Structures are given as structure tokens and as C-alpha cells.
JSON list of N, CA and C in Angstrom, two decimals:
[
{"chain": "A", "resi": 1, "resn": "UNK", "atom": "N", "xyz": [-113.13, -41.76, 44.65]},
{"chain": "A", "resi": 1, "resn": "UNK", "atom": "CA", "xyz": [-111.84, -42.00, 44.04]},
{"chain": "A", "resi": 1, "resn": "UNK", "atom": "C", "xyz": [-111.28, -43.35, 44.47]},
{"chain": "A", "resi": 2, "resn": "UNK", "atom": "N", "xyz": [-111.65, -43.71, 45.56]},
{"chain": "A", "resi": 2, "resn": "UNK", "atom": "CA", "xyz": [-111.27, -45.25, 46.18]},
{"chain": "A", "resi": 2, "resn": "UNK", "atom": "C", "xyz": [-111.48, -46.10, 45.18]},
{"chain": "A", "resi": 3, "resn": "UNK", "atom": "N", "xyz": [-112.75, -46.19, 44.31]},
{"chain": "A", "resi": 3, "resn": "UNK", "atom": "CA", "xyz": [-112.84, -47.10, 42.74]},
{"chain": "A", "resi": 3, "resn": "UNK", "atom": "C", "xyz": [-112.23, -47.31, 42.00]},
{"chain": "A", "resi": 4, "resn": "UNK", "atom": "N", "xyz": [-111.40, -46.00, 42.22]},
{"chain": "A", "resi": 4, "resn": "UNK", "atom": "CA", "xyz": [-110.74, -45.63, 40.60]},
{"chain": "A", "resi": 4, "resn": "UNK", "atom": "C", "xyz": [-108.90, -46.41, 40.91]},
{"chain": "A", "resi": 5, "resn": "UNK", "atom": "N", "xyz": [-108.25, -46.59, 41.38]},
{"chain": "A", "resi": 5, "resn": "UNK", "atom": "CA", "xyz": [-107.18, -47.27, 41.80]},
{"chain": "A", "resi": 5, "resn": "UNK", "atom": "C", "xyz": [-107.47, -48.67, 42.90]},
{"chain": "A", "resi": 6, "resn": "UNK", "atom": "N", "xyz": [-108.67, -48.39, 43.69]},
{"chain": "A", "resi": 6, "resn": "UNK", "atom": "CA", "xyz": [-108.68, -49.77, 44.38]},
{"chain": "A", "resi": 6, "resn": "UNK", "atom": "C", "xyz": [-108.13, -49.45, 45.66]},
{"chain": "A", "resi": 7, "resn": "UNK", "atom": "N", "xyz": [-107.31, -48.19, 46.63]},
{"chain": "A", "resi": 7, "resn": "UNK", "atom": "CA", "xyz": [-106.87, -48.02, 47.43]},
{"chain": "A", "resi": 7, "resn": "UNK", "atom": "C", "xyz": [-107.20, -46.69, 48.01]},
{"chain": "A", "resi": 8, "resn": "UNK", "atom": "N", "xyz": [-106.95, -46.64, 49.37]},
{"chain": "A", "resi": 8, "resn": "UNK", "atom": "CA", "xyz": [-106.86, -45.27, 50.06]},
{"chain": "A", "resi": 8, "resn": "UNK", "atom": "C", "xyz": [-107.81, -43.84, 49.24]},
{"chain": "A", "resi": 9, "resn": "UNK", "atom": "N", "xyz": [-108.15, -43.23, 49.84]},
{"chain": "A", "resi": 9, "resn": "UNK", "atom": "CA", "xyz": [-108.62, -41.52, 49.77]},
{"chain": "A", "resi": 9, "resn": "UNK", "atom": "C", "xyz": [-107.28, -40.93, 49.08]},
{"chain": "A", "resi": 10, "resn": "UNK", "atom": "N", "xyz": [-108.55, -39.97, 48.01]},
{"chain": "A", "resi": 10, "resn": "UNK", "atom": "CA", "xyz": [-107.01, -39.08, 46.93]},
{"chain": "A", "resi": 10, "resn": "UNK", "atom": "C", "xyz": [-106.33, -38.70, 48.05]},
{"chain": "A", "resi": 11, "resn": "UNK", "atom": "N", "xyz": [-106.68, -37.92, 48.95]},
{"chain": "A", "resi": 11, "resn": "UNK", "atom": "CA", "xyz": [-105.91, -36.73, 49.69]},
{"chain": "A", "resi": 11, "resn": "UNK", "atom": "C", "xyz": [-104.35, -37.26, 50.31]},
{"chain": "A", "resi": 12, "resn": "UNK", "atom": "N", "xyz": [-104.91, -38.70, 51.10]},
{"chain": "A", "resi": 12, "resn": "UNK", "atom": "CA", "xyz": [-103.51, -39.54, 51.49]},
{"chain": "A", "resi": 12, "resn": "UNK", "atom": "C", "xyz": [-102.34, -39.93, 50.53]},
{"chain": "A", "resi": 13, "resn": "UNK", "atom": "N", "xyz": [-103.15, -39.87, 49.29]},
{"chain": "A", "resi": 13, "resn": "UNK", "atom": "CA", "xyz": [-102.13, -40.34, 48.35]},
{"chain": "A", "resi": 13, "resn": "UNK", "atom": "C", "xyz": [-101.83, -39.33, 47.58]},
{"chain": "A", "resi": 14, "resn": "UNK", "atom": "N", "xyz": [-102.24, -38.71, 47.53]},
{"chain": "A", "resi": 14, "resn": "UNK", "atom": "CA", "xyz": [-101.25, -37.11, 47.10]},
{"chain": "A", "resi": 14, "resn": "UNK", "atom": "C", "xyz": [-100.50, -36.72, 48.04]},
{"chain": "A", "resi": 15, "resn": "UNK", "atom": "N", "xyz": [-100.64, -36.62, 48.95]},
{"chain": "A", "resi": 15, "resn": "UNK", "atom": "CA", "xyz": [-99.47, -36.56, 50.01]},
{"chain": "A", "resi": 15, "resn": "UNK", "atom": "C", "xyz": [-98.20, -36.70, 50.01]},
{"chain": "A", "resi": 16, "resn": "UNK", "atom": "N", "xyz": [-98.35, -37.99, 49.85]},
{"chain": "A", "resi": 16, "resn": "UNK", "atom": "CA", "xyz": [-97.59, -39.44, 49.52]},
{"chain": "A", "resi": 16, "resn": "UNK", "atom": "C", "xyz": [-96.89, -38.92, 48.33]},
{"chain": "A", "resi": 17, "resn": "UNK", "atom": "N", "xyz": [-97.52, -38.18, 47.29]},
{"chain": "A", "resi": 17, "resn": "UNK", "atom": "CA", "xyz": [-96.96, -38.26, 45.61]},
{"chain": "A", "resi": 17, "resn": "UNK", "atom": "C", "xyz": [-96.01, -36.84, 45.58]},
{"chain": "A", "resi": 18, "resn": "UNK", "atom": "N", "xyz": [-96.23, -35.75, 46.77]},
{"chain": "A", "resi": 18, "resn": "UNK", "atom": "CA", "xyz": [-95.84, -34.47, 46.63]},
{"chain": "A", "resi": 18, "resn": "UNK", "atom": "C", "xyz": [-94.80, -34.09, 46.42]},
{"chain": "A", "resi": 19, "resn": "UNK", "atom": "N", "xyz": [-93.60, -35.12, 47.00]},
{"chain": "A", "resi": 19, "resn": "UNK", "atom": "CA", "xyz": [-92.33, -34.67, 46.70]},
{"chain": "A", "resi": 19, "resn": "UNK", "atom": "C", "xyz": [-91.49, -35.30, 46.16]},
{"chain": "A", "resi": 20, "resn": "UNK", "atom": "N", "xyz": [-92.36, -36.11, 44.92]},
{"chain": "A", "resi": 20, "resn": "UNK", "atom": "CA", "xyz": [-91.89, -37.02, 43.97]},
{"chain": "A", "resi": 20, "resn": "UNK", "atom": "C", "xyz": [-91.50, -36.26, 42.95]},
{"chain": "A", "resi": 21, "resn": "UNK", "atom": "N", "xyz": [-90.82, -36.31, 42.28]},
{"chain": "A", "resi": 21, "resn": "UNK", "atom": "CA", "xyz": [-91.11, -36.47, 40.52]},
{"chain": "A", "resi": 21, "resn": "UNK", "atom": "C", "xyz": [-92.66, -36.64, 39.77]},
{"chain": "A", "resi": 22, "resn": "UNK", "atom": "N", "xyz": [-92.40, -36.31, 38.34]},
{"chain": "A", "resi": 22, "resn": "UNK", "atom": "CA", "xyz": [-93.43, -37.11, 37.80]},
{"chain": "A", "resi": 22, "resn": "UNK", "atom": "C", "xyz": [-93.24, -37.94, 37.15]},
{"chain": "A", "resi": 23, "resn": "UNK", "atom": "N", "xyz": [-92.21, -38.49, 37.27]},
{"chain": "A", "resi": 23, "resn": "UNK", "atom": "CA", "xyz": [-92.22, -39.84, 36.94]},
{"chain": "A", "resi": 23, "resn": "UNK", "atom": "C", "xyz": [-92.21, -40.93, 37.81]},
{"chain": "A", "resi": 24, "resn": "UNK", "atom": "N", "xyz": [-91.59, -40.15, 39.27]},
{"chain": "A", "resi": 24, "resn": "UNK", "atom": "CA", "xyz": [-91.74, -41.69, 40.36]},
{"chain": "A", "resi": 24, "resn": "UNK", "atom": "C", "xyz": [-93.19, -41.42, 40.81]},
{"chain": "A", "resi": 25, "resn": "UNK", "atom": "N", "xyz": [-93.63, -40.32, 40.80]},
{"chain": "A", "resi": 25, "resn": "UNK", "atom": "CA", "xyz": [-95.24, -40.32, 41.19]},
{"chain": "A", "resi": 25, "resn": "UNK", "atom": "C", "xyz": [-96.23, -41.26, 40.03]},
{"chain": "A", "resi": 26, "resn": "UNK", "atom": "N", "xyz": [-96.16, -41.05, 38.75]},
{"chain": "A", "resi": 26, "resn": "UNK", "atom": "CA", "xyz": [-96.75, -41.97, 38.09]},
{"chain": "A", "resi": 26, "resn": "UNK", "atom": "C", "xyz": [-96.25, -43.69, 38.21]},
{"chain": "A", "resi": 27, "resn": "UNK", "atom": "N", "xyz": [-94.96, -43.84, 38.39]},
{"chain": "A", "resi": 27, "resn": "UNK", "atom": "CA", "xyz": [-94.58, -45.21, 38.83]},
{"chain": "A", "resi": 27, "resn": "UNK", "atom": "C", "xyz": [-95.10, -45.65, 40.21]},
{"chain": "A", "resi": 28, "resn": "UNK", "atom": "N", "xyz": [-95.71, -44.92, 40.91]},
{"chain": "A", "resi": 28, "resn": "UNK", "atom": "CA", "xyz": [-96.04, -45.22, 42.38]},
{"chain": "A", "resi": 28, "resn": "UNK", "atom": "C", "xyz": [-97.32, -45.75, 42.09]},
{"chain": "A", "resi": 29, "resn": "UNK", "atom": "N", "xyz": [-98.15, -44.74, 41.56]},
{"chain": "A", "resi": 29, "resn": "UNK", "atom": "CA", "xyz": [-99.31, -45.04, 41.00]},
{"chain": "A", "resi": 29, "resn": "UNK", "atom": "C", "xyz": [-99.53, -46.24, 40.02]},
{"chain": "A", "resi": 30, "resn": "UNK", "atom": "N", "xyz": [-98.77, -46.63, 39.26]},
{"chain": "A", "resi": 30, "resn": "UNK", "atom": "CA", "xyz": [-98.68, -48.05, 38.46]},
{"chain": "A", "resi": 30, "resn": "UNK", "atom": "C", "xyz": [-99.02, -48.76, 39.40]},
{"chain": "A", "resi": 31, "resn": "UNK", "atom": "N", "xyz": [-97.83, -49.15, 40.09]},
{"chain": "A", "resi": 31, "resn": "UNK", "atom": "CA", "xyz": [-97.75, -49.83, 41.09]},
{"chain": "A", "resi": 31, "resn": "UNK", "atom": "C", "xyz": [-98.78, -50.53, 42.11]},
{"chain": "A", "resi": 32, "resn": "UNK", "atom": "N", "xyz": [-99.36, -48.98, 42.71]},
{"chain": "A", "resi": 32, "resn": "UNK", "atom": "CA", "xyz": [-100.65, -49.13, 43.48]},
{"chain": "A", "resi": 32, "resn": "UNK", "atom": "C", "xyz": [-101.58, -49.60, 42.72]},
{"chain": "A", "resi": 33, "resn": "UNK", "atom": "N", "xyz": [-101.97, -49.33, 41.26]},
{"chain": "A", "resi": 33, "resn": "UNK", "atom": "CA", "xyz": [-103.03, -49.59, 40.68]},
{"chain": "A", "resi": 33, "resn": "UNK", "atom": "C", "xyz": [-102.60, -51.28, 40.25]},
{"chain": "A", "resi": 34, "resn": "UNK", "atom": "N", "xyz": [-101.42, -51.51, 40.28]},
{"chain": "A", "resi": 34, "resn": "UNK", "atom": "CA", "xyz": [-101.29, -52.62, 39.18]},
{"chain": "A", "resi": 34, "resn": "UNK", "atom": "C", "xyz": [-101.45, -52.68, 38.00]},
{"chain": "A", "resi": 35, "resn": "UNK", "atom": "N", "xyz": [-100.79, -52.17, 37.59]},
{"chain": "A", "resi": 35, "resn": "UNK", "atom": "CA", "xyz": [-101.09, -51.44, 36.12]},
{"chain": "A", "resi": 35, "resn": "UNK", "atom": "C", "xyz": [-100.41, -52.68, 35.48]},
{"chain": "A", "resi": 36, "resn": "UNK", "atom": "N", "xyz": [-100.66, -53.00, 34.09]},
{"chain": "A", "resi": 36, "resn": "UNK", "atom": "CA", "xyz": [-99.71, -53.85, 33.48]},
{"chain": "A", "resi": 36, "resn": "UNK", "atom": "C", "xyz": [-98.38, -52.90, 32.95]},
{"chain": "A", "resi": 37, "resn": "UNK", "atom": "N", "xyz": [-97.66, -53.81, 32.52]},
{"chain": "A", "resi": 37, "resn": "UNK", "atom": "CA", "xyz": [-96.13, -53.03, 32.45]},
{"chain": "A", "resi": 37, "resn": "UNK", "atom": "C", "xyz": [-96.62, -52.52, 30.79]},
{"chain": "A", "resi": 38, "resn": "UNK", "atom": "N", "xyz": [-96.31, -51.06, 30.73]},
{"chain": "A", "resi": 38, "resn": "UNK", "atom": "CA", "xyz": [-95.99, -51.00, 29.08]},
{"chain": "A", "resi": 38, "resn": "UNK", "atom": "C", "xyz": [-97.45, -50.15, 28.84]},
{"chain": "A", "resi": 39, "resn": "UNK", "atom": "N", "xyz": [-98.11, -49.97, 29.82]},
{"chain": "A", "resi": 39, "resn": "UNK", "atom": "CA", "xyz": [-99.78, -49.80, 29.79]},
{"chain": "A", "resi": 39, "resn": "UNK", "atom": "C", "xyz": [-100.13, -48.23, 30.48]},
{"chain": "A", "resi": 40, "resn": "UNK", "atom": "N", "xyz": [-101.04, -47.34, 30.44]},
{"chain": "A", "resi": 40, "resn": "UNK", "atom": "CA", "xyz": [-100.94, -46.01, 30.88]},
{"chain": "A", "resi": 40, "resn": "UNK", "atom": "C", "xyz": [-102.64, -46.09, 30.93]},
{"chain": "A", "resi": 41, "resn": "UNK", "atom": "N", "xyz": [-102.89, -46.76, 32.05]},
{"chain": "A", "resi": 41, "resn": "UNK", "atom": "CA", "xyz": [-104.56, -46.74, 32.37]},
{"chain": "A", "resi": 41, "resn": "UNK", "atom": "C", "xyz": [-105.40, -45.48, 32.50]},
{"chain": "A", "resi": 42, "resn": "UNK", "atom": "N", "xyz": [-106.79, -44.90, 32.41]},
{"chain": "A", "resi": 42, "resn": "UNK", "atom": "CA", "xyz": [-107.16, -43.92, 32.09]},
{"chain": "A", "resi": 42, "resn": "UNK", "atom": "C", "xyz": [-106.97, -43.47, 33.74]},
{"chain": "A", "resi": 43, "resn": "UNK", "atom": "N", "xyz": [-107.45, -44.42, 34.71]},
{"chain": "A", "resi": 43, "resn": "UNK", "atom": "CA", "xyz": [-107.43, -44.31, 35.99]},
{"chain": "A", "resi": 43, "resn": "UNK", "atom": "C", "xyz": [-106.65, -43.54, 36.51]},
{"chain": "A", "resi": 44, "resn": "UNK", "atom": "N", "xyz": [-105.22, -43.87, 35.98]},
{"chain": "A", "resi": 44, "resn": "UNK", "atom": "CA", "xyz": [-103.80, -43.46, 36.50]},
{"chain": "A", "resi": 44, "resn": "UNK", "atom": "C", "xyz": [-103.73, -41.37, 36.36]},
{"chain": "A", "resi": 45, "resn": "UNK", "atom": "N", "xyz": [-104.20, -41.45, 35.14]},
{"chain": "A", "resi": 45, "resn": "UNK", "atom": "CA", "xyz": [-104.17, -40.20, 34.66]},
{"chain": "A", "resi": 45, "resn": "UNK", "atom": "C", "xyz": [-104.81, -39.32, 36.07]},
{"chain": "A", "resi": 46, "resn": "UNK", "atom": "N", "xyz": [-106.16, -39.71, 35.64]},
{"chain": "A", "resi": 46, "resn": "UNK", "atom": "CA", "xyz": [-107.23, -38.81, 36.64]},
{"chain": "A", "resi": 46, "resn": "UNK", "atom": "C", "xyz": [-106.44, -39.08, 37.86]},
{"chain": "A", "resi": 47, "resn": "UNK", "atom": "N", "xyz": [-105.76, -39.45, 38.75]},
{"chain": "A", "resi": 47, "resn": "UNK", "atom": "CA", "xyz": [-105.93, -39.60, 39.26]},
{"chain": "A", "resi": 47, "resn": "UNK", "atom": "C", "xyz": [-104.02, -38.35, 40.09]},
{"chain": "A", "resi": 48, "resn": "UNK", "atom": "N", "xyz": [-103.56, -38.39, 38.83]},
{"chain": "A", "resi": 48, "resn": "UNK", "atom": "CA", "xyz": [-102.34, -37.93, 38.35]},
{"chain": "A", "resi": 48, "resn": "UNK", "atom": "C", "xyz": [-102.75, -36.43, 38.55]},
{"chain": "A", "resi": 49, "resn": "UNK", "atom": "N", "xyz": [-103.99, -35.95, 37.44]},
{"chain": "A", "resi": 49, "resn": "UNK", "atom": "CA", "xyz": [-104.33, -34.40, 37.88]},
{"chain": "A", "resi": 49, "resn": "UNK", "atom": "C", "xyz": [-104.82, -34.24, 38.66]},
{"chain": "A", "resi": 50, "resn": "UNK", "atom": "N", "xyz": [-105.91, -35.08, 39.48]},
{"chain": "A", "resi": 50, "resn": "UNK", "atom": "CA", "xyz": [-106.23, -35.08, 40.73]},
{"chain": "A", "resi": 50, "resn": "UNK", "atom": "C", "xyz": [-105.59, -34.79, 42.21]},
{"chain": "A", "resi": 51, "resn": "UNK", "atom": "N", "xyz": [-104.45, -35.10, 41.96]},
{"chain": "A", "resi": 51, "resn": "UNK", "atom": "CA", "xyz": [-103.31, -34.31, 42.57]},
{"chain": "A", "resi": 51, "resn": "UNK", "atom": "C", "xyz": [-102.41, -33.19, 42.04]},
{"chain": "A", "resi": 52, "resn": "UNK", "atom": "N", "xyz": [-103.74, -32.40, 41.39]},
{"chain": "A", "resi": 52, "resn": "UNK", "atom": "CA", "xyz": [-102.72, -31.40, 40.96]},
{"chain": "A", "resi": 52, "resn": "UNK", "atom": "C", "xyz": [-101.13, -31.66, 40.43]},
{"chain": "A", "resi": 53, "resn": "UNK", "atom": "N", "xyz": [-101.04, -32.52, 39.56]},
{"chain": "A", "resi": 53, "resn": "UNK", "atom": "CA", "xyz": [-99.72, -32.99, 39.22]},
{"chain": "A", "resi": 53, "resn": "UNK", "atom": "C", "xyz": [-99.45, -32.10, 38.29]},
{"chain": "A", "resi": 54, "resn": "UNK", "atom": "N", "xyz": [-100.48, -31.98, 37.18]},
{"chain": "A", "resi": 54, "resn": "UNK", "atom": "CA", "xyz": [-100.26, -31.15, 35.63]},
{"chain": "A", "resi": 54, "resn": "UNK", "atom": "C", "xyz": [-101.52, -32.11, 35.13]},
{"chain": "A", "resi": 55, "resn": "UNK", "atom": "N", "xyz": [-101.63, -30.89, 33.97]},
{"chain": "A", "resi": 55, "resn": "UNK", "atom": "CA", "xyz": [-103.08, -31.42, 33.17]},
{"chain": "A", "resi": 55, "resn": "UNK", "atom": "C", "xyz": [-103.02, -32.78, 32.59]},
{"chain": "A", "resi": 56, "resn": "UNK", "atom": "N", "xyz": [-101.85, -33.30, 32.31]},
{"chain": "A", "resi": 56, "resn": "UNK", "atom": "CA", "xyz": [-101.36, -34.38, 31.49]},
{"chain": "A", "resi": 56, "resn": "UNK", "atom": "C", "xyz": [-100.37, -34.99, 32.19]},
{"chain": "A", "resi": 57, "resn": "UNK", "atom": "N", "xyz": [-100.42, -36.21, 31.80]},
{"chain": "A", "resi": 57, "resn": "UNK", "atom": "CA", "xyz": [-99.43, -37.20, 31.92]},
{"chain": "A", "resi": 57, "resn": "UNK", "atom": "C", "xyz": [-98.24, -37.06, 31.19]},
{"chain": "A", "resi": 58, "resn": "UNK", "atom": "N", "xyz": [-96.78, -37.10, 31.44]},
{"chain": "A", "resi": 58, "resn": "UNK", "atom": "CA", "xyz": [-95.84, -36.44, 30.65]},
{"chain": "A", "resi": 58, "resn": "UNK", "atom": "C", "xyz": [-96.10, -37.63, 29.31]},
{"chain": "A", "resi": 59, "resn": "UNK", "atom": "N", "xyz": [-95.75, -37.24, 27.97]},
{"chain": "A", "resi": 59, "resn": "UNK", "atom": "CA", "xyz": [-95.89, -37.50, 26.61]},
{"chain": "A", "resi": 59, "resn": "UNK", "atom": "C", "xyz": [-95.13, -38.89, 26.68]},
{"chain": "A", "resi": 60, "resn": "UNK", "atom": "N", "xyz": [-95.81, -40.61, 26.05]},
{"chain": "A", "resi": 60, "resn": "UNK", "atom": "CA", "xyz": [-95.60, -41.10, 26.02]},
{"chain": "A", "resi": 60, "resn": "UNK", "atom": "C", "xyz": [-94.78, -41.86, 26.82]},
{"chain": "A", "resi": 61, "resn": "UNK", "atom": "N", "xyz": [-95.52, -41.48, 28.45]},
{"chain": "A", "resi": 61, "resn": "UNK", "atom": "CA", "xyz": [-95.00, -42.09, 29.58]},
{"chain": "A", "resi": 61, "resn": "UNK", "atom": "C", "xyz": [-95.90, -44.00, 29.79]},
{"chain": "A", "resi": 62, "resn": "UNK", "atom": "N", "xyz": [-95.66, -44.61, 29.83]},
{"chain": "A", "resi": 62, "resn": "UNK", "atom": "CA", "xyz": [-96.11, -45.99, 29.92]},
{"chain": "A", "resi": 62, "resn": "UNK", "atom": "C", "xyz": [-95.94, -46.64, 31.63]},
{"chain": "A", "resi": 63, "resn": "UNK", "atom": "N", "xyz": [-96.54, -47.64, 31.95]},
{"chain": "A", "resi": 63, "resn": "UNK", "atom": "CA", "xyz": [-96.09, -47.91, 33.43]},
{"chain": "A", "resi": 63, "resn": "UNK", "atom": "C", "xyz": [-94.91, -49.47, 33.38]},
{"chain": "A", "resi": 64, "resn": "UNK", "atom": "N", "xyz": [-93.90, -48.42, 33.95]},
{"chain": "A", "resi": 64, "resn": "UNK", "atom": "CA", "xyz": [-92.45, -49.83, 34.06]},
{"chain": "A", "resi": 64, "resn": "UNK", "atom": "C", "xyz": [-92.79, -50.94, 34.16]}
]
């Protein structure tokens, strides 16, 4: 999973995402990934249910 964002082990960063939102958890994840603004990388996703977030990314969420 280190490939897939460029940073840290899922486990640390679910951690990290647990008592977020899902929306500041997917903005965290932008962030970390460097996502371009306006953009919803496939990376982000997997990486979104990968922490047990929900099967999906909430509907027509983009990264700030």
C-alpha cells in the first residue's frame, strides 16, 4: 500500500483517519497523496475502503 499514496503503512494511516469525517478523511488523503485540486484519484478510493471507511467514496466528492 506504501505505492499506492507514496507514504506510511495503511494501518498508521487509518489510525490517523478514524475519528475524522469522511470528508476530512478524504481531504487528508488528497493532501497526503497530492492529489490535484478538483481530481478523485483511483488511489485515494482504495485506499478510503481500505480503512474500512465505506464501500465508496461519498457521491461526487472531488479533492479541495
Amino acid at each position: 500500500m506504501d505505492r499506492i499514496i507514496g507514504v506510511g503503512m495503511v494501518q498508521p494511516c487509518c489510525s490517523i483517519l478514524r475519528n475524522l469525517s469522511d470528508a476530512d478523511a478524504l481531504a487528508c488523503l488528497c493532501e497526503s497523496a497530492r492529489a490535484p485540486s478538483g481530481s478523485l484519484p483511483p488511489n485515494i478510493s482504495t485506499l478510503f475502503r481500505d480503512c474500512r471507511r465505506g464501500s465508496s467514496t461519498p457521491p461526487g466528492f472531488t479533492c479541495p
